[in-house]
PDB file of N, CA and C in Angstrom:
ATOM      1  N   MET A 261      25.808  14.191 -16.839  1.00 76.00           N
ATOM      2  CA  MET A 261      25.282  15.168 -15.891  1.00 76.00           C
ATOM      3  C   MET A 261      24.779  14.516 -14.382  1.00 76.00           C
ATOM      4  N   ARG A 262      25.182  14.955 -13.366  1.00 77.00           N
ATOM      5  CA  ARG A 262      24.847  14.421 -12.112  1.00 77.00           C
ATOM      6  C   ARG A 262      23.311  14.811 -11.808  1.00 77.00           C
ATOM      7  N   LYS A 263      22.755  13.851 -11.200  1.00 95.00           N
ATOM      8  CA  LYS A 263      21.168  14.133 -10.754  1.00 95.00           C
ATOM      9  C   LYS A 263      21.442  14.536  -9.318  1.00 95.00           C
ATOM     10  N   LEU A 264      20.514  15.362  -9.032  1.00 98.00           N
ATOM     11  CA  LEU A 264      20.303  16.216  -7.684  1.00 98.00           C
ATOM     12  C   LEU A 264      19.216  15.252  -6.850  1.00 98.00           C
ATOM     13  N   ILE A 265      19.528  14.822  -5.751  1.00 98.00           N
ATOM     14  CA  ILE A 265      18.421  14.160  -4.994  1.00 98.00           C
ATOM     15  C   ILE A 265      18.334  14.728  -3.536  1.00 98.00           C
ATOM     16  N   LEU A 266      17.161  15.219  -3.134  1.00 98.00           N
ATOM     17  CA  LEU A 266      16.853  15.802  -1.980  1.00 98.00           C
ATOM     18  C   LEU A 266      16.353  14.833  -1.094  1.00 98.00           C
ATOM     19  N   VAL A 267      16.960  14.665  -0.079  1.00 98.00           N
ATOM     20  CA  VAL A 267      16.345  13.659   1.271  1.00 98.00           C
ATOM     21  C   VAL A 267      15.864  14.316   2.234  1.00 98.00           C
ATOM     22  N   ALA A 268      14.850  14.260   2.634  1.00 98.00           N
ATOM     23  CA  ALA A 268      14.053  14.682   3.708  1.00 98.00           C
ATOM     24  C   ALA A 268      13.610  13.555   4.732  1.00 98.00           C
ATOM     25  N   GLU A 269      14.157  13.808   5.695  1.00 98.00           N
ATOM     26  CA  GLU A 269      14.422  12.762   6.948  1.00 98.00           C
ATOM     27  C   GLU A 269      14.587  13.667   8.162  1.00 98.00           C
ATOM     28  N   ASP A 270      13.810  13.189   9.311  1.00 98.00           N
ATOM     29  CA  ASP A 270      14.214  13.969  10.678  1.00 98.00           C
ATOM     30  C   ASP A 270      15.250  13.296  11.627  1.00 98.00           C
ATOM     31  N   GLU A 271      15.275  11.844  10.969  1.00 98.00           N
ATOM     32  CA  GLU A 271      16.530  11.380  11.914  1.00 98.00           C
ATOM     33  C   GLU A 271      17.976  11.303  11.347  1.00 98.00           C
ATOM     34  N   GLN A 272      18.897  12.080  11.938  1.00 98.00           N
ATOM     35  CA  GLN A 272      19.865  12.119  11.465  1.00 98.00           C
ATOM     36  C   GLN A 272      20.627  11.247  10.914  1.00 98.00           C
ATOM     37  N   HIS A 273      21.004   9.930  11.472  1.00 98.00           N
ATOM     38  CA  HIS A 273      21.673   8.843  11.128  1.00 98.00           C
ATOM     39  C   HIS A 273      20.856   8.152   9.581  1.00 98.00           C
ATOM     40  N   ILE A 274      20.087   8.437   9.706  1.00 98.00           N
ATOM     41  CA  ILE A 274      19.142   7.634   8.581  1.00 98.00           C
ATOM     42  C   ILE A 274      19.203   8.630   7.318  1.00 98.00           C
ATOM     43  N   ARG A 275      19.140   9.909   7.530  1.00 98.00           N
ATOM     44  CA  ARG A 275      19.329  11.261   6.525  1.00 98.00           C
ATOM     45  C   ARG A 275      20.833  10.924   5.832  1.00 98.00           C
ATOM     46  N   ASP A 276      21.674  10.855   6.878  1.00 98.00           N
ATOM     47  CA  ASP A 276      23.007  10.692   6.698  1.00 98.00           C
ATOM     48  C   ASP A 276      23.021   9.297   5.920  1.00 98.00           C
ATOM     49  N   ASP A 277      22.705   8.308   6.295  1.00 98.00           N
ATOM     50  CA  ASP A 277      22.912   6.927   5.661  1.00 98.00           C
ATOM     51  C   ASP A 277      22.450   6.877   4.180  1.00 98.00           C
ATOM     52  N   ILE A 278      21.550   7.421   4.086  1.00 98.00           N
ATOM     53  CA  ILE A 278      20.735   7.474   2.470  1.00 98.00           C
ATOM     54  C   ILE A 278      21.460   8.530   1.740  1.00 98.00           C
ATOM     55  N   SER A 279      21.907   9.662   2.320  1.00 98.00           N
ATOM     56  CA  SER A 279      22.754  10.642   1.324  1.00 98.00           C
ATOM     57  C   SER A 279      24.030  10.055   1.068  1.00 98.00           C
ATOM     58  N   ARG A 280      24.668   9.541   1.871  1.00 98.00           N
ATOM     59  CA  ARG A 280      26.137   8.691   1.615  1.00 98.00           C
ATOM     60  C   ARG A 280      25.935   7.847   0.595  1.00 98.00           C
ATOM     61  N   ILE A 281      24.864   6.699   0.845  1.00 98.00           N
ATOM     62  CA  ILE A 281      24.740   5.685  -0.176  1.00 98.00           C
ATOM     63  C   ILE A 281      24.485   6.202  -1.800  1.00 98.00           C
ATOM     64  N   LEU A 282      23.636   7.228  -1.899  1.00 98.00           N
ATOM     65  CA  LEU A 282      23.252   8.031  -3.031  1.00 98.00           C
ATOM     66  C   LEU A 282      24.840   8.473  -3.594  1.00 98.00           C
ATOM     67  N   GLN A 283      25.551   9.194  -2.710  1.00 97.00           N
ATOM     68  CA  GLN A 283      26.755   9.750  -3.303  1.00 97.00           C
ATOM     69  C   GLN A 283      27.700   8.927  -3.895  1.00 97.00           C
ATOM     70  N   ILE A 284      27.748   7.655  -3.188  1.00 97.00           N
ATOM     71  CA  ILE A 284      28.450   6.455  -3.507  1.00 97.00           C
ATOM     72  C   ILE A 284      28.185   6.070  -5.045  1.00 97.00           C
ATOM     73  N   HIS A 285      27.007   6.301  -5.355  1.00 95.00           N
ATOM     74  CA  HIS A 285      26.430   5.722  -6.666  1.00 95.00           C
ATOM     75  C   HIS A 285      26.593   7.067  -7.432  1.00 95.00           C
ATOM     76  N   ASP A 286      27.156   8.350  -6.940  1.00 94.00           N
ATOM     77  CA  ASP A 286      27.386   9.380  -7.957  1.00 94.00           C
ATOM     78  C   ASP A 286      26.334  10.310  -8.349  1.00 94.00           C
ATOM     79  N   TYR A 287      25.185  10.410  -7.053  1.00 97.00           N
ATOM     80  CA  TYR A 287      24.229  11.257  -6.962  1.00 97.00           C
ATOM     81  C   TYR A 287      24.597  12.433  -6.068  1.00 97.00           C
ATOM     82  N   GLU A 288      24.176  13.625  -6.456  1.00 98.00           N
ATOM     83  CA  GLU A 288      24.475  14.787  -5.651  1.00 98.00           C
ATOM     84  C   GLU A 288      23.342  14.931  -4.771  1.00 98.00           C
ATOM     85  N   THR A 289      23.361  15.294  -3.740  1.00 98.00           N
ATOM     86  CA  THR A 289      22.661  15.114  -2.545  1.00 98.00           C
ATOM     87  C   THR A 289      22.367  16.270  -1.852  1.00 98.00           C
ATOM     88  N   ILE A 290      21.243  17.090  -1.529  1.00 98.00           N
ATOM     89  CA  ILE A 290      20.979  17.992  -0.285  1.00 98.00           C
ATOM     90  C   ILE A 290      20.215  17.185   0.772  1.00 98.00           C
ATOM     91  N   THR A 291      20.155  17.623   1.831  1.00 98.00           N
ATOM     92  CA  THR A 291      18.969  17.334   2.786  1.00 98.00           C
ATOM     93  C   THR A 291      18.157  18.232   3.671  1.00 98.00           C
ATOM     94  N   ALA A 292      17.423  17.921   4.216  1.00 98.00           N
ATOM     95  CA  ALA A 292      16.191  18.653   5.044  1.00 98.00           C
ATOM     96  C   ALA A 292      15.904  17.841   6.242  1.00 98.00           C
ATOM     97  N   VAL A 293      15.781  18.602   7.178  1.00 97.00           N
ATOM     98  CA  VAL A 293      15.292  17.753   8.409  1.00 97.00           C
ATOM     99  C   VAL A 293      13.834  17.751   8.701  1.00 97.00           C
ATOM    100  N   ASN A 294      13.053  18.466   7.971  1.00 97.00           N
ATOM    101  CA  ASN A 294      11.640  18.428   8.073  1.00 97.00           C
ATOM    102  C   ASN A 294      11.066  18.546   6.448  1.00 97.00           C
ATOM    103  N   GLY A 295       9.737  18.572   6.695  1.00 97.00           N
ATOM    104  CA  GLY A 295       9.011  19.075   5.525  1.00 97.00           C
ATOM    105  C   GLY A 295       9.013  20.533   5.120  1.00 97.00           C
ATOM    106  N   ARG A 296       9.080  21.307   5.721  1.00 97.00           N
ATOM    107  CA  ARG A 296       9.314  22.801   5.696  1.00 97.00           C
ATOM    108  C   ARG A 296      10.608  22.956   5.030  1.00 97.00           C
ATOM    109  N   ASP A 297      11.723  22.677   5.527  1.00 98.00           N
ATOM    110  CA  ASP A 297      13.168  22.763   4.917  1.00 98.00           C
ATOM    111  C   ASP A 297      13.270  21.981   3.816  1.00 98.00           C
ATOM    112  N   ALA A 298      12.471  21.052   3.553  1.00 98.00           N
ATOM    113  CA  ALA A 298      12.455  20.113   2.046  1.00 98.00           C
ATOM    114  C   ALA A 298      11.615  21.023   0.935  1.00 98.00           C
ATOM    115  N   LEU A 299      10.673  21.629   1.285  1.00 98.00           N
ATOM    116  CA  LEU A 299      10.160  22.481   0.695  1.00 98.00           C
ATOM    117  C   LEU A 299      10.957  23.665   0.086  1.00 98.00           C
ATOM    118  N   ARG A 300      11.418  24.112   1.086  1.00 98.00           N
ATOM    119  CA  ARG A 300      12.277  25.495   0.591  1.00 98.00           C
ATOM    120  C   ARG A 300      13.521  25.077  -0.199  1.00 98.00           C
ATOM    121  N   LEU A 301      13.781  23.846   0.117  1.00 98.00           N
ATOM    122  CA  LEU A 301      15.220  23.572  -0.515  1.00 98.00           C
ATOM    123  C   LEU A 301      14.614  23.126  -2.203  1.00 98.00           C
ATOM    124  N   ALA A 302      13.644  22.646  -2.229  1.00 98.00           N
ATOM    125  CA  ALA A 302      12.911  22.016  -3.388  1.00 98.00           C
ATOM    126  C   ALA A 302      12.608  23.184  -4.426  1.00 98.00           C
ATOM    127  N   GLN A 303      11.896  24.213  -4.021  1.00 98.00           N
ATOM    128  CA  GLN A 303      11.739  25.520  -4.787  1.00 98.00           C
ATOM    129  C   GLN A 303      13.113  26.140  -5.107  1.00 98.00           C
ATOM    130  N   GLN A 304      14.251  26.309  -4.035  1.00 97.00           N
ATOM    131  CA  GLN A 304      15.496  26.803  -4.447  1.00 97.00           C
ATOM    132  C   GLN A 304      16.257  25.847  -5.404  1.00 97.00           C
ATOM    133  N   GLU A 305      16.469  24.795  -5.178  1.00 97.00           N
ATOM    134  CA  GLU A 305      17.452  23.818  -5.980  1.00 97.00           C
ATOM    135  C   GLU A 305      16.802  23.077  -7.134  1.00 97.00           C
ATOM    136  N   MET A 306      15.553  22.798  -7.090  1.00 97.00           N
ATOM    137  CA  MET A 306      14.792  22.032  -8.073  1.00 97.00           C
ATOM    138  C   MET A 306      15.491  20.857  -8.288  1.00 97.00           C
ATOM    139  N   PRO A 307      15.281  19.835  -7.241  1.00 98.00           N
ATOM    140  CA  PRO A 307      15.918  18.569  -7.295  1.00 98.00           C
ATOM    141  C   PRO A 307      15.444  17.857  -8.260  1.00 98.00           C
ATOM    142  N   ASP A 308      16.368  16.923  -8.762  1.00 97.00           N
ATOM    143  CA  ASP A 308      15.679  15.530  -9.937  1.00 97.00           C
ATOM    144  C   ASP A 308      14.512  14.829  -9.156  1.00 97.00           C
ATOM    145  N   LEU A 309      14.612  14.401  -8.003  1.00 98.00           N
ATOM    146  CA  LEU A 309      13.860  13.633  -7.015  1.00 98.00           C
ATOM    147  C   LEU A 309      14.220  13.874  -5.717  1.00 98.00           C
ATOM    148  N   ILE A 310      12.886  13.567  -5.009  1.00 98.00           N
ATOM    149  CA  ILE A 310      12.969  13.878  -3.444  1.00 98.00           C
ATOM    150  C   ILE A 310      12.609  12.449  -3.062  1.00 98.00           C
ATOM    151  N   ILE A 311      13.553  12.157  -1.949  1.00 98.00           N
ATOM    152  CA  ILE A 311      13.221  10.851  -0.986  1.00 98.00           C
ATOM    153  C   ILE A 311      12.615  11.394   0.575  1.00 98.00           C
ATOM    154  N   SER A 312      11.498  11.142   0.676  1.00 98.00           N
ATOM    155  CA  SER A 312      11.001  11.876   1.940  1.00 98.00           C
ATOM    156  C   SER A 312      10.487  10.537   2.948  1.00 98.00           C
ATOM    157  N   ASP A 313      10.633  10.946   4.032  1.00 98.00           N
ATOM    158  CA  ASP A 313      10.230  10.184   5.314  1.00 98.00           C
ATOM    159  C   ASP A 313       8.691  10.662   5.320  1.00 98.00           C
ATOM    160  N   VAL A 314       7.775  10.011   5.622  1.00 97.00           N
ATOM    161  CA  VAL A 314       6.377  10.527   5.731  1.00 97.00           C
ATOM    162  C   VAL A 314       6.422  11.329   7.144  1.00 97.00           C
ATOM    163  N   MET A 315       6.551  10.612   8.221  1.00 96.00           N
ATOM    164  CA  MET A 315       6.164  11.370   9.673  1.00 96.00           C
ATOM    165  C   MET A 315       7.543  11.953  10.095  1.00 96.00           C
ATOM    166  N   MET A 316       7.553  13.492  10.250  1.00 96.00           N
ATOM    167  CA  MET A 316       8.361  14.320  10.086  1.00 96.00           C
ATOM    168  C   MET A 316       7.461  15.622  11.287  1.00 96.00           C
ATOM    169  N   PRO A 317       8.625  16.089  11.817  1.00 92.00           N
ATOM    170  CA  PRO A 317       7.933  17.569  12.687  1.00 92.00           C
ATOM    171  C   PRO A 317       7.900  18.512  11.727  1.00 92.00           C
ATOM    172  N   ASP A 318       7.157  19.388  11.841  1.00 92.00           N
ATOM    173  CA  ASP A 318       6.807  20.595  11.241  1.00 92.00           C
ATOM    174  C   ASP A 318       5.916  20.594  10.061  1.00 92.00           C
ATOM    175  N   MET A 319       6.201  19.638   9.255  1.00 96.00           N
ATOM    176  CA  MET A 319       5.398  19.524   7.993  1.00 96.00           C
ATOM    177  C   MET A 319       5.943  17.933   7.673  1.00 96.00           C
ATOM    178  N   ASP A 320       4.665  16.900   7.626  1.00 97.00           N
ATOM    179  CA  ASP A 320       4.924  15.850   7.228  1.00 97.00           C
ATOM    180  C   ASP A 320       5.228  15.350   5.782  1.00 97.00           C
ATOM    181  N   GLY A 321       5.528  14.360   5.022  1.00 97.00           N
ATOM    182  CA  GLY A 321       5.999  14.154   3.901  1.00 97.00           C
ATOM    183  C   GLY A 321       4.532  14.047   3.143  1.00 97.00           C
ATOM    184  N   TYR A 322       3.394  13.925   3.415  1.00 97.00           N
ATOM    185  CA  TYR A 322       2.172  14.147   2.759  1.00 97.00           C
ATOM    186  C   TYR A 322       1.899  15.576   2.351  1.00 97.00           C
ATOM    187  N   ALA A 323       2.278  16.126   3.618  1.00 98.00           N
ATOM    188  CA  ALA A 323       1.669  17.703   3.203  1.00 98.00           C
ATOM    189  C   ALA A 323       2.929  18.377   2.621  1.00 98.00           C
ATOM    190  N   LEU A 324       4.203  17.778   2.622  1.00 98.00           N
ATOM    191  CA  LEU A 324       5.138  18.497   1.459  1.00 98.00           C
ATOM    192  C   LEU A 324       4.539  18.087   0.222  1.00 98.00           C
ATOM    193  N   LEU A 325       4.569  16.835  -0.169  1.00 97.00           N
ATOM    194  CA  LEU A 325       3.915  16.298  -1.510  1.00 97.00           C
ATOM    195  C   LEU A 325       2.607  17.386  -2.038  1.00 97.00           C
ATOM    196  N   ASP A 326       1.786  17.805  -0.907  1.00 98.00           N
ATOM    197  CA  ASP A 326       0.545  18.368  -1.413  1.00 98.00           C
ATOM    198  C   ASP A 326       1.324  19.832  -1.719  1.00 98.00           C
ATOM    199  N   GLU A 327       1.988  20.324  -1.078  1.00 98.00           N
ATOM    200  CA  GLU A 327       2.468  21.765  -1.474  1.00 98.00           C
ATOM    201  C   GLU A 327       3.112  21.727  -2.679  1.00 98.00           C
ATOM    202  N   LEU A 328       4.211  20.526  -3.068  1.00 98.00           N
ATOM    203  CA  LEU A 328       5.081  20.521  -4.190  1.00 98.00           C
ATOM    204  C   LEU A 328       3.997  20.480  -5.588  1.00 98.00           C
ATOM    205  N   GLN A 329       2.905  20.047  -5.299  1.00 98.00           N
ATOM    206  CA  GLN A 329       1.959  19.654  -6.531  1.00 98.00           C
ATOM    207  C   GLN A 329       1.308  21.141  -6.549  1.00 98.00           C
ATOM    208  N   LYS A 330       1.411  21.842  -5.963  1.00 97.00           N
ATOM    209  CA  LYS A 330       0.223  23.312  -5.868  1.00 97.00           C
ATOM    210  C   LYS A 330       1.225  24.011  -6.808  1.00 97.00           C
ATOM    211  N   GLU A 331       2.402  24.025  -6.859  1.00 95.00           N
ATOM    212  CA  GLU A 331       3.324  24.723  -7.816  1.00 95.00           C
ATOM    213  C   GLU A 331       3.920  24.151  -9.177  1.00 95.00           C
ATOM    214  N   PRO A 332       3.489  24.963 -10.175  1.00 96.00           N
ATOM    215  CA  PRO A 332       3.978  24.773 -11.534  1.00 96.00           C
ATOM    216  C   PRO A 332       5.318  24.172 -11.608  1.00 96.00           C
ATOM    217  N   ARG A 333       5.789  25.187 -10.872  1.00 95.00           N
ATOM    218  CA  ARG A 333       7.863  24.628 -10.692  1.00 95.00           C
ATOM    219  C   ARG A 333       7.885  23.359 -10.246  1.00 95.00           C
ATOM    220  N   THR A 334       7.285  23.110  -9.384  1.00 97.00           N
ATOM    221  CA  THR A 334       7.875  21.851  -8.317  1.00 97.00           C
ATOM    222  C   THR A 334       6.872  20.515  -8.875  1.00 97.00           C
ATOM    223  N   VAL A 335       5.739  20.821  -9.345  1.00 96.00           N
ATOM    224  CA  VAL A 335       4.842  19.658  -9.468  1.00 96.00           C
ATOM    225  C   VAL A 335       5.461  18.371 -10.222  1.00 96.00           C
ATOM    226  N   SER A 336       6.561  18.577 -11.036  1.00 95.00           N
ATOM    227  CA  SER A 336       6.957  17.241 -11.964  1.00 95.00           C
ATOM    228  C   SER A 336       8.155  16.507 -10.945  1.00 95.00           C
ATOM    229  N   ILE A 337       8.433  17.182  -9.889  1.00 95.00           N
ATOM    230  CA  ILE A 337       9.391  16.668  -8.958  1.00 95.00           C
ATOM    231  C   ILE A 337       8.810  15.160  -8.392  1.00 95.00           C
TER     232      ILE A 337
END
């Protein structure tokens, strides 16, 4: 069974590079351009892991973590 990883990064080339490297190693990836998008995708897709930038527009990585920890469904991601 493939593992799903959510990559949250506002810089496109970094986001694409991380996603590409993970896919080479047989991980399925989804991407988000900021913390708010990452939170929405995490709630919808329930990834196994989230790799997040800390400094992003709209919602930074720390705020994303705080929001994920508030929800019983996403607290273990």
